[in-house]
Amino acid sequence: MSSSDQSSGHQTHVALFPSAGMGHLVPFLRLANTLLRHNCKLTLITSHPPVSSAESHLISRFLSAFPQVNELKFHILPLDPSIANSDDPFFLQFEAIRRSVHVLNSPISALSPPLSAFVCDVTLISSGLLLATTLNIPIYALFTSSAKMLSLFAYYPFAKMSDPSTDFIRIPAIGSIPKTSLPPPLLINNSIFGKIFAQDGQRIKELNGILINAMDAIEGDTLTALNTGKVLNGLPPVIPIGPFLPRDFENPDAKSPIKWLDNLPPRSVVFASFGSRTATSRDQIKEIGSGLVSSGYRFLWVVKDKVVDKEDKEGLEEIMGEELMKKLTEKGMVLKEWVNQQEILGHRAVGGFICHCGWNSVMEAALKGVPILAWPQIGDQMINAELIAKKGLGMWVEEWGWGQKCLVKGEEVGGRIKEMMESEALRKQAAKFRDEAIKAVEVGGSCDKAIQGLIRMWSK
Ligand code: UDP
Ligand code: G50
């Protein structure tokens, strides 16, 4: 294994600057873990207060596992929510962090040894550039979604969004994306997400590189298009360093459902979870419940009732009602807590994943070879759903629309679960992706080589 201090005599010092939400924090900490294994010195910039308890718990677990990491605590300045045209707490936090970064100027310039590289979240590109340019540090963005989504991000400033003659955005070398599949805030005037997306997208050429949790086996064509100027001329190198490996420090203290899975036959259980960013409506929860029961399969279902976990107080019985709860517990396990998703997906009893298509979850399913039934809820998830259906890692029922907007009946859910669980084609293709993913992360694999190349460059 390469060591960052062998060639140059000093340790490569990298600062990592994640933004809000587990979908952003998790990949940063996985990257951090990899860099530590390569002997880098790390400064982790943590924004306070975080939106969710899940984020504070994960940061604590990470820092206790790696006491050598330098935490740079940063207090976000209060944001007037009326400027944001959104009530999404994560979008408000993105913006609040962006507006507060100037306070990091002096603590970052005081870091010792001086930084070799600064890696900022995809939602912090303009602010990161401000810091890195003033301090003359190479700056990289960690893109927390698919390469397909990255091509949209890069091309978006040139897309004719308001052209009424077309319902699509045509991205050179990639293809057409229906406007209805875009992150919905991009279709709303003056949305805070739209502003950040457009403002940062215009500036990606100023980055030294873009790191992405992607791999050639799934998105080789898109990665090549991005790196050969076919999507847009002058992009910085897009460096695929996926699949990211889930690590032990992430394991929650809560009791795990693994024991329950241990007693069940191979590929007999459906795992259902919709990520950390959205709550499922009460009506949809009831339909999903009856769908799971009617599918005939056993299931492990993680229910999320509130967007922000700190506000999630009601018990499952209250949410489901006594009758449904009784039926559910006869066939499956229902939880309303943070679970160890990587371990569940890697369990031999799990044969399918009803997934919102948050990119981390998609890559975890690929790494474990678990077929997906895609059910996008918000944001980039419909673009990811279309991609996994095209690549055969999963199926996507387009008519279901956005989970946050449409109600899908239980009977329909049950039928589609059966279809996923019985599909030989999906199972084979998912297993193929698992094999490729394992090759990529082996010593000497594509992921390993990319990381070593980065550290070599940073240590010059
Ligand atoms: N996750 C987990 N346990 C949970 C919920 C989520 O470990 O109960 C992890 C999941 O494995 C993934 C991340 O949290 O690594 C969520 O990121 P993703 O991009 O999939 O979706 P988001 O939560 O941002 O919508
Ligand atoms: C989080 C989220 C909604 C959402 C996305 C999130 C993405 C990811 C890509 O990560 O689409 C991305 C986000 C912001 C940005 C550039 C790229 O400025 O809650 O859609």
XYZ file of C-alpha atoms and ligand atoms in Angstrom:
505
model
C 0.000 0.000 0.000
C 1.287 3.444 -0.848
C 2.134 5.754 1.956
C 1.610 9.460 1.502
C 4.871 10.363 3.210
C 7.267 8.086 1.309
C 7.991 10.108 -1.819
C 8.090 13.660 -0.544
C 9.147 13.421 3.073
C 5.959 15.050 4.404
C 2.503 13.737 5.019
C -0.193 14.598 2.490
C -2.724 16.724 4.323
C -6.251 16.726 2.930
C -9.219 18.745 4.189
C -12.670 17.263 3.681
C -15.708 19.521 3.699
C -19.036 17.639 3.553
C -22.413 19.347 3.447
C -25.717 18.437 5.089
C -27.420 15.049 5.057
C -26.293 11.467 5.422
C -26.188 11.068 1.645
C -23.344 13.605 1.660
C -21.651 12.788 4.964
C -21.482 9.010 4.449
C -19.459 9.133 1.195
C -17.111 11.750 2.677
C -16.341 9.570 5.676
C -15.834 6.506 3.471
C -13.366 8.530 1.401
C -11.756 9.704 4.645
C -11.323 6.125 5.769
C -9.610 5.206 2.501
C -7.266 8.204 2.710
C -6.357 7.286 6.292
C -5.484 3.775 5.134
C -3.065 5.446 2.721
C -1.520 7.355 5.573
C -2.844 10.818 4.745
C -3.315 13.431 7.417
C -6.924 14.568 7.509
C -8.831 17.618 8.608
C -12.583 17.091 8.698
C -14.652 20.270 8.614
C -17.870 19.689 10.563
C -20.751 22.164 10.399
C -22.664 22.937 13.603
C -25.430 22.458 14.417
C -26.102 19.565 11.981
C -29.630 18.940 10.690
C -30.066 15.386 11.935
C -29.031 13.276 14.915
C -27.897 10.632 12.434
C -25.201 13.050 11.249
C -23.947 13.914 14.767
C -23.848 10.242 15.756
C -21.918 9.247 12.674
C -19.384 12.058 13.103
C -18.845 11.028 16.742
C -18.378 7.386 15.814
C -15.914 8.358 13.082
C -13.883 10.655 15.322
C -13.687 8.091 18.130
C -12.567 5.421 15.668
C -9.914 7.760 14.225
C -8.652 10.096 16.949
C -5.785 11.163 14.684
C -8.238 13.111 12.511
C -8.235 16.841 13.094
C -11.796 18.102 13.446
C -12.300 21.686 12.369
C -15.597 22.669 13.982
C -17.390 25.384 12.184
C -20.427 27.273 13.468
C -22.925 28.112 10.768
C -24.281 31.646 10.778
C -28.084 31.790 11.082
C -29.957 32.008 7.778
C -33.144 33.928 7.197
C -35.365 31.128 5.760
C -37.453 33.639 3.805
C -34.625 34.115 1.294
C -34.642 30.444 0.399
C -38.084 29.709 -1.065
C -37.966 26.218 0.459
C -38.943 24.509 3.665
C -36.570 21.612 3.130
C -34.234 21.663 6.145
C -31.385 20.126 4.149
C -31.557 22.726 1.375
C -31.660 25.483 4.004
C -28.568 23.987 5.580
C -26.767 23.787 2.198
C -27.355 27.502 1.786
C -26.506 28.413 5.378
C -23.157 26.619 5.109
C -22.406 28.288 1.784
C -23.035 31.707 3.279
C -20.860 31.039 6.316
C -17.653 29.690 4.772
C -15.681 32.941 4.996
C -15.190 32.223 8.712
C -13.077 29.218 7.655
C -10.464 31.326 5.892
C -8.254 31.894 8.849
C -8.490 28.440 10.529
C -7.741 26.749 7.203
C -4.758 28.973 6.456
C -3.403 28.135 9.928
C -3.450 24.355 9.318
C -0.147 22.570 9.618
C 1.302 21.082 7.522
C -0.365 23.233 4.850
C -3.072 21.518 2.844
C -2.142 19.473 -0.221
C -5.776 19.293 -1.301
C -9.204 20.523 -0.332
C -12.192 18.288 -1.126
C -15.556 20.011 -0.865
C -19.086 18.758 -1.237
C -20.823 19.152 -4.580
C -23.165 21.745 -3.021
C -20.236 23.827 -1.774
C -18.339 24.388 -5.020
C -18.610 28.202 -5.255
C -17.790 28.620 -1.568
C -14.996 26.062 -1.732
C -13.484 27.877 -4.710
C -13.543 31.118 -2.770
C -11.539 29.540 0.057
C -9.168 27.492 -2.063
C -8.326 30.276 -4.488
C -7.554 32.745 -1.727
C -5.389 30.172 0.011
C -3.936 28.749 -3.218
C -4.832 25.114 -2.524
C -5.841 22.545 -5.192
C -9.579 21.991 -4.930
C -11.669 18.951 -5.782
C -15.409 18.352 -5.484
C -16.796 15.062 -4.285
C -19.832 14.429 -6.462
C -22.332 12.491 -4.372
C -24.519 11.182 -7.189
C -24.212 9.257 -10.478
C -22.016 10.211 -13.456
C -25.242 10.674 -15.397
C -26.355 13.259 -12.851
C -22.916 14.868 -13.121
C -23.368 15.240 -16.861
C -26.654 17.044 -16.213
C -24.980 19.264 -13.629
C -22.182 20.180 -16.064
C -24.486 20.787 -19.006
C -27.331 22.480 -17.121
C -26.070 26.071 -17.519
C -26.389 25.545 -21.310
C -29.703 23.683 -21.271
C -32.698 25.578 -22.545
C -34.850 24.974 -19.497
C -37.497 27.521 -20.349
C -37.880 26.455 -24.003
C -41.577 25.470 -24.170
C -41.114 23.587 -27.458
C -39.430 20.669 -25.748
C -40.103 18.521 -22.715
C -36.547 17.190 -22.692
C -33.022 18.278 -21.952
C -30.642 16.879 -24.547
C -27.195 16.322 -23.105
C -24.496 15.823 -25.751
C -23.223 12.216 -25.847
C -25.555 11.214 -23.007
C -29.084 11.510 -24.378
C -32.368 13.116 -23.463
C -33.709 13.505 -19.977
C -37.421 14.317 -19.637
C -37.881 17.527 -17.673
C -40.269 15.592 -15.433
C -37.330 13.396 -14.304
C -35.171 16.333 -13.196
C -34.878 17.165 -9.502
C -38.285 18.872 -9.046
C -36.873 22.100 -7.531
C -35.192 22.773 -10.899
C -38.676 23.329 -12.300
C -39.593 25.881 -9.636
C -38.701 29.540 -10.130
C -36.120 30.838 -7.699
C -35.768 27.632 -5.719
C -32.713 27.612 -3.515
C -31.665 24.222 -4.881
C -31.991 25.537 -8.445
C -29.840 28.557 -7.649
C -27.098 26.482 -6.057
C -27.205 23.928 -8.868
C -26.903 26.597 -11.582
C -24.332 28.733 -9.785
C -22.017 25.838 -8.946
C -22.508 24.115 -12.299
C -21.123 27.208 -14.038
C -17.916 26.989 -12.059
C -16.916 23.345 -12.224
C -14.258 24.083 -14.862
C -12.327 25.924 -12.146
C -11.947 22.750 -10.071
C -8.781 20.659 -10.204
C -10.880 17.519 -10.440
C -14.164 15.857 -9.568
C -14.169 12.700 -7.464
C -17.153 10.459 -7.916
C -18.495 7.256 -6.378
C -18.898 5.647 -9.783
C -17.398 2.706 -11.607
C -16.834 1.801 -15.241
C -18.931 -1.368 -15.044
C -22.072 0.718 -14.525
C -21.251 4.091 -16.063
C -18.118 3.612 -18.184
C -19.794 5.198 -21.225
C -20.822 8.350 -19.342
C -17.448 8.649 -17.589
C -15.671 8.440 -20.947
C -17.983 11.052 -22.450
C -17.293 13.383 -19.519
C -13.538 12.865 -19.725
C -13.218 13.319 -23.486
C -14.957 16.662 -23.782
C -18.053 15.139 -25.377
C -20.475 16.427 -22.742
C -18.769 19.777 -22.402
C -15.338 21.030 -23.352
C -12.857 21.966 -20.668
C -14.191 19.916 -17.760
C -11.621 18.970 -15.133
C -10.763 15.266 -14.802
C -13.669 13.207 -13.490
C -12.072 10.545 -11.323
C -14.188 7.466 -10.570
C -13.183 6.123 -7.167
C -16.177 3.878 -6.547
C -17.609 1.770 -5.270
C -17.055 3.291 -1.849
C -16.696 0.646 0.812
C -18.907 0.802 3.878
C -16.712 0.568 6.988
C -17.058 -0.699 10.545
C -17.166 2.733 12.213
C -20.558 3.305 10.565
C -22.264 0.527 12.528
C -25.002 1.939 14.727
C -25.279 0.845 18.348
C -28.929 -0.062 17.894
C -29.777 -3.745 17.828
C -29.514 -5.088 14.385
C -32.077 -7.146 12.497
C -29.284 -9.441 11.363
C -30.188 -12.148 13.861
C -33.675 -12.292 12.404
C -32.262 -12.599 8.881
C -29.863 -15.353 9.993
C -32.730 -17.811 10.340
C -34.225 -17.228 6.903
C -33.486 -18.946 3.567
C -31.258 -17.328 0.931
C -32.821 -14.517 -1.115
C -36.186 -14.903 0.592
C -36.454 -11.396 2.090
C -37.264 -8.014 0.524
C -35.524 -5.045 2.118
C -37.432 -1.743 1.860
C -35.930 1.604 2.763
C -36.261 5.084 1.331
C -33.133 6.767 2.629
C -32.560 9.483 5.153
C -33.956 12.509 3.322
C -37.697 11.971 3.042
C -40.679 10.935 5.106
C -43.327 8.620 3.695
C -46.915 9.868 3.932
C -49.265 7.992 6.270
C -51.424 6.888 3.338
C -48.452 5.563 1.426
C -47.098 3.805 4.519
C -50.370 1.872 4.790
C -50.283 0.920 1.101
C -46.662 -0.195 1.300
C -47.542 -2.259 4.363
C -50.379 -4.051 2.613
C -48.202 -4.488 -0.496
C -45.437 -6.128 1.477
C -47.912 -8.471 3.146
C -49.604 -9.389 -0.142
C -46.284 -9.999 -1.932
C -45.999 -13.309 -0.096
C -42.339 -12.625 0.691
C -40.793 -11.948 4.036
C -39.628 -8.367 4.416
C -37.502 -6.013 6.419
C -38.924 -2.513 6.208
C -37.406 0.672 7.566
C -40.137 3.267 7.975
C -39.400 6.974 8.083
C -42.226 9.140 9.309
C -40.513 12.548 9.575
C -37.926 14.290 7.402
C -35.738 15.177 10.364
C -35.069 12.272 12.705
C -35.107 14.459 15.851
C -38.840 15.038 15.276
C -39.653 11.373 14.733
C -41.451 10.499 17.954
C -44.509 8.356 17.205
C -44.329 4.586 17.592
C -44.980 2.130 14.780
C -48.238 0.908 16.249
C -49.619 4.465 16.232
C -48.548 4.948 12.625
C -49.743 1.618 11.219
C -52.754 0.906 13.366
C -53.102 -2.294 15.362
C -54.555 -4.460 12.614
C -51.917 -3.760 9.968
C -49.136 -3.962 12.543
C -50.282 -7.452 13.499
C -50.259 -8.635 9.867
C -46.866 -7.055 9.305
C -45.187 -8.702 12.254
C -46.460 -12.119 11.201
C -44.435 -12.008 7.988
C -41.753 -9.439 8.449
C -39.775 -7.038 10.547
C -40.644 -3.348 10.606
C -38.283 -0.815 12.152
C -38.266 2.909 12.631
C -34.606 3.531 13.390
C -31.256 3.846 11.691
C -30.150 0.397 10.516
C -26.909 -1.017 9.254
C -27.930 -0.977 5.612
C -24.650 -2.315 4.253
C -24.857 -5.395 6.475
C -28.489 -6.008 5.569
C -27.796 -5.729 1.835
C -24.868 -8.096 2.259
C -26.925 -10.733 4.087
C -27.590 -13.873 2.052
C -31.284 -13.853 3.068
C -31.893 -10.553 1.250
C -32.992 -11.005 -2.349
C -34.296 -7.592 -3.375
C -34.236 -3.942 -2.371
C -37.134 -1.493 -2.675
C -34.980 1.576 -2.933
C -35.464 5.318 -3.382
C -32.319 5.394 -5.544
C -30.212 7.704 -3.415
C -26.860 7.152 -5.068
C -25.078 5.701 -2.045
C -27.782 3.069 -1.689
C -27.618 2.204 -5.388
C -23.854 1.674 -5.225
C -24.227 -0.397 -2.042
C -26.798 -2.618 -3.767
C -24.416 -3.030 -6.729
C -21.547 -3.922 -4.405
C -23.671 -6.607 -2.755
C -25.363 -7.783 -5.973
C -28.917 -7.073 -4.794
C -31.552 -6.244 -7.473
C -33.477 -3.007 -6.980
C -37.127 -2.060 -7.333
C -36.616 1.661 -7.917
C -39.040 4.076 -6.329
C -37.623 7.589 -6.617
C -38.849 10.050 -3.999
C -37.049 13.363 -4.631
C -34.024 15.039 -6.191
C -31.646 13.118 -8.432
C -33.390 9.798 -7.706
C -35.466 9.536 -10.886
C -32.387 10.073 -13.033
C -30.653 7.314 -11.068
C -33.746 5.060 -11.332
C -33.790 5.378 -15.104
C -30.096 4.526 -15.191
C -30.324 1.370 -13.093
C -33.300 0.122 -15.101
C -31.318 0.672 -18.310
C -28.287 -1.140 -16.927
C -30.348 -4.035 -15.564
C -29.417 -3.558 -11.899
C -33.064 -3.040 -11.164
C -36.550 -2.334 -12.441
C -38.336 0.996 -12.390
C -42.083 1.409 -12.673
C -42.186 4.751 -14.412
C -45.945 5.160 -13.849
C -45.366 5.331 -10.105
C -43.978 8.838 -10.601
C -42.428 10.681 -7.689
C -42.960 8.916 -4.362
C -43.480 12.248 -2.676
C -46.293 13.206 -5.040
C -48.225 10.098 -6.101
C -49.947 7.380 -4.121
C -49.266 3.810 -5.260
C -51.735 1.136 -4.208
C -50.655 -1.830 -2.083
C -51.767 -4.391 -4.629
C -49.548 -2.786 -7.271
C -46.600 -2.669 -4.844
C -47.071 -6.356 -3.962
C -47.199 -7.391 -7.624
C -44.007 -5.520 -8.492
C -42.190 -6.985 -5.496
C -42.990 -10.468 -6.809
C -41.768 -9.463 -10.254
C -38.457 -8.249 -8.859
C -37.929 -11.211 -6.569
C -38.702 -13.725 -9.314
C -36.596 -12.129 -12.049
C -33.677 -14.351 -12.992
C -32.375 -11.652 -15.368
C -32.157 -9.019 -12.622
C -30.488 -11.442 -10.242
C -27.841 -12.370 -12.839
C -27.118 -8.780 -13.812
C -26.861 -7.658 -10.172
C -24.418 -10.506 -9.511
C -22.356 -9.342 -12.496
C -22.140 -5.829 -11.045
C -21.141 -7.284 -7.673
C -18.249 -9.172 -9.311
C -17.104 -6.034 -11.144
C -17.405 -3.951 -7.994
C -15.275 -6.394 -6.044
C -12.624 -6.310 -8.796
C -12.596 -2.503 -8.708
C -11.860 -2.326 -4.982
C -9.233 -5.087 -4.846
C -5.598 -4.091 -4.418
C -4.526 -3.045 -7.930
C -8.170 -2.592 -9.047
C -9.444 0.589 -10.705
C -10.552 2.201 -7.476
C -7.308 1.458 -5.686
C -5.265 2.778 -8.619
C -7.291 5.988 -8.819
C -6.796 6.726 -5.109
C -3.068 5.989 -5.292
C -2.775 8.257 -8.333
C -4.544 11.072 -6.505
C -2.356 10.826 -3.425
C 0.788 10.731 -5.575
C -0.350 13.904 -7.310
C -1.271 15.605 -4.046
C 2.050 14.786 -2.435
C 4.118 16.442 -5.199
N -28.363 4.413 5.621
C -28.141 3.482 6.632
N -29.168 3.168 7.468
C -30.403 3.707 7.357
C -30.633 4.642 6.308
C -29.601 4.961 5.461
O -27.037 2.963 6.775
O -31.264 3.359 8.153
C -27.229 4.814 4.769
C -27.273 4.166 3.406
O -26.642 2.914 3.466
C -26.537 5.196 2.561
C -26.879 6.529 3.208
O -27.283 6.216 4.527
O -25.152 4.986 2.665
C -28.000 7.269 2.530
O -27.558 7.821 1.343
P -28.358 7.703 -0.006
O -27.572 8.441 -1.036
O -28.642 6.302 -0.327
O -29.759 8.382 0.247
P -30.280 9.690 1.052
O -30.447 9.264 2.443
O -29.289 10.777 0.850
O -31.572 9.959 0.385
C -29.435 16.035 -2.230
C -30.727 16.398 -2.279
C -31.390 16.557 -3.497
C -30.708 16.385 -4.687
C -29.347 15.998 -4.639
C -28.732 15.848 -3.409
C -28.637 15.815 -5.938
C -27.189 15.419 -5.996
C -26.430 16.159 -7.050
O -27.466 15.480 -3.327
O -29.225 16.037 -6.956
C -26.264 17.616 -6.852
C -26.913 18.325 -5.834
C -26.735 19.704 -5.690
C -25.914 20.383 -6.571
C -25.281 19.682 -7.560
C -25.475 18.309 -7.700
O -25.752 21.696 -6.457
O -31.371 16.607 -1.140
O -31.290 16.537 -5.880
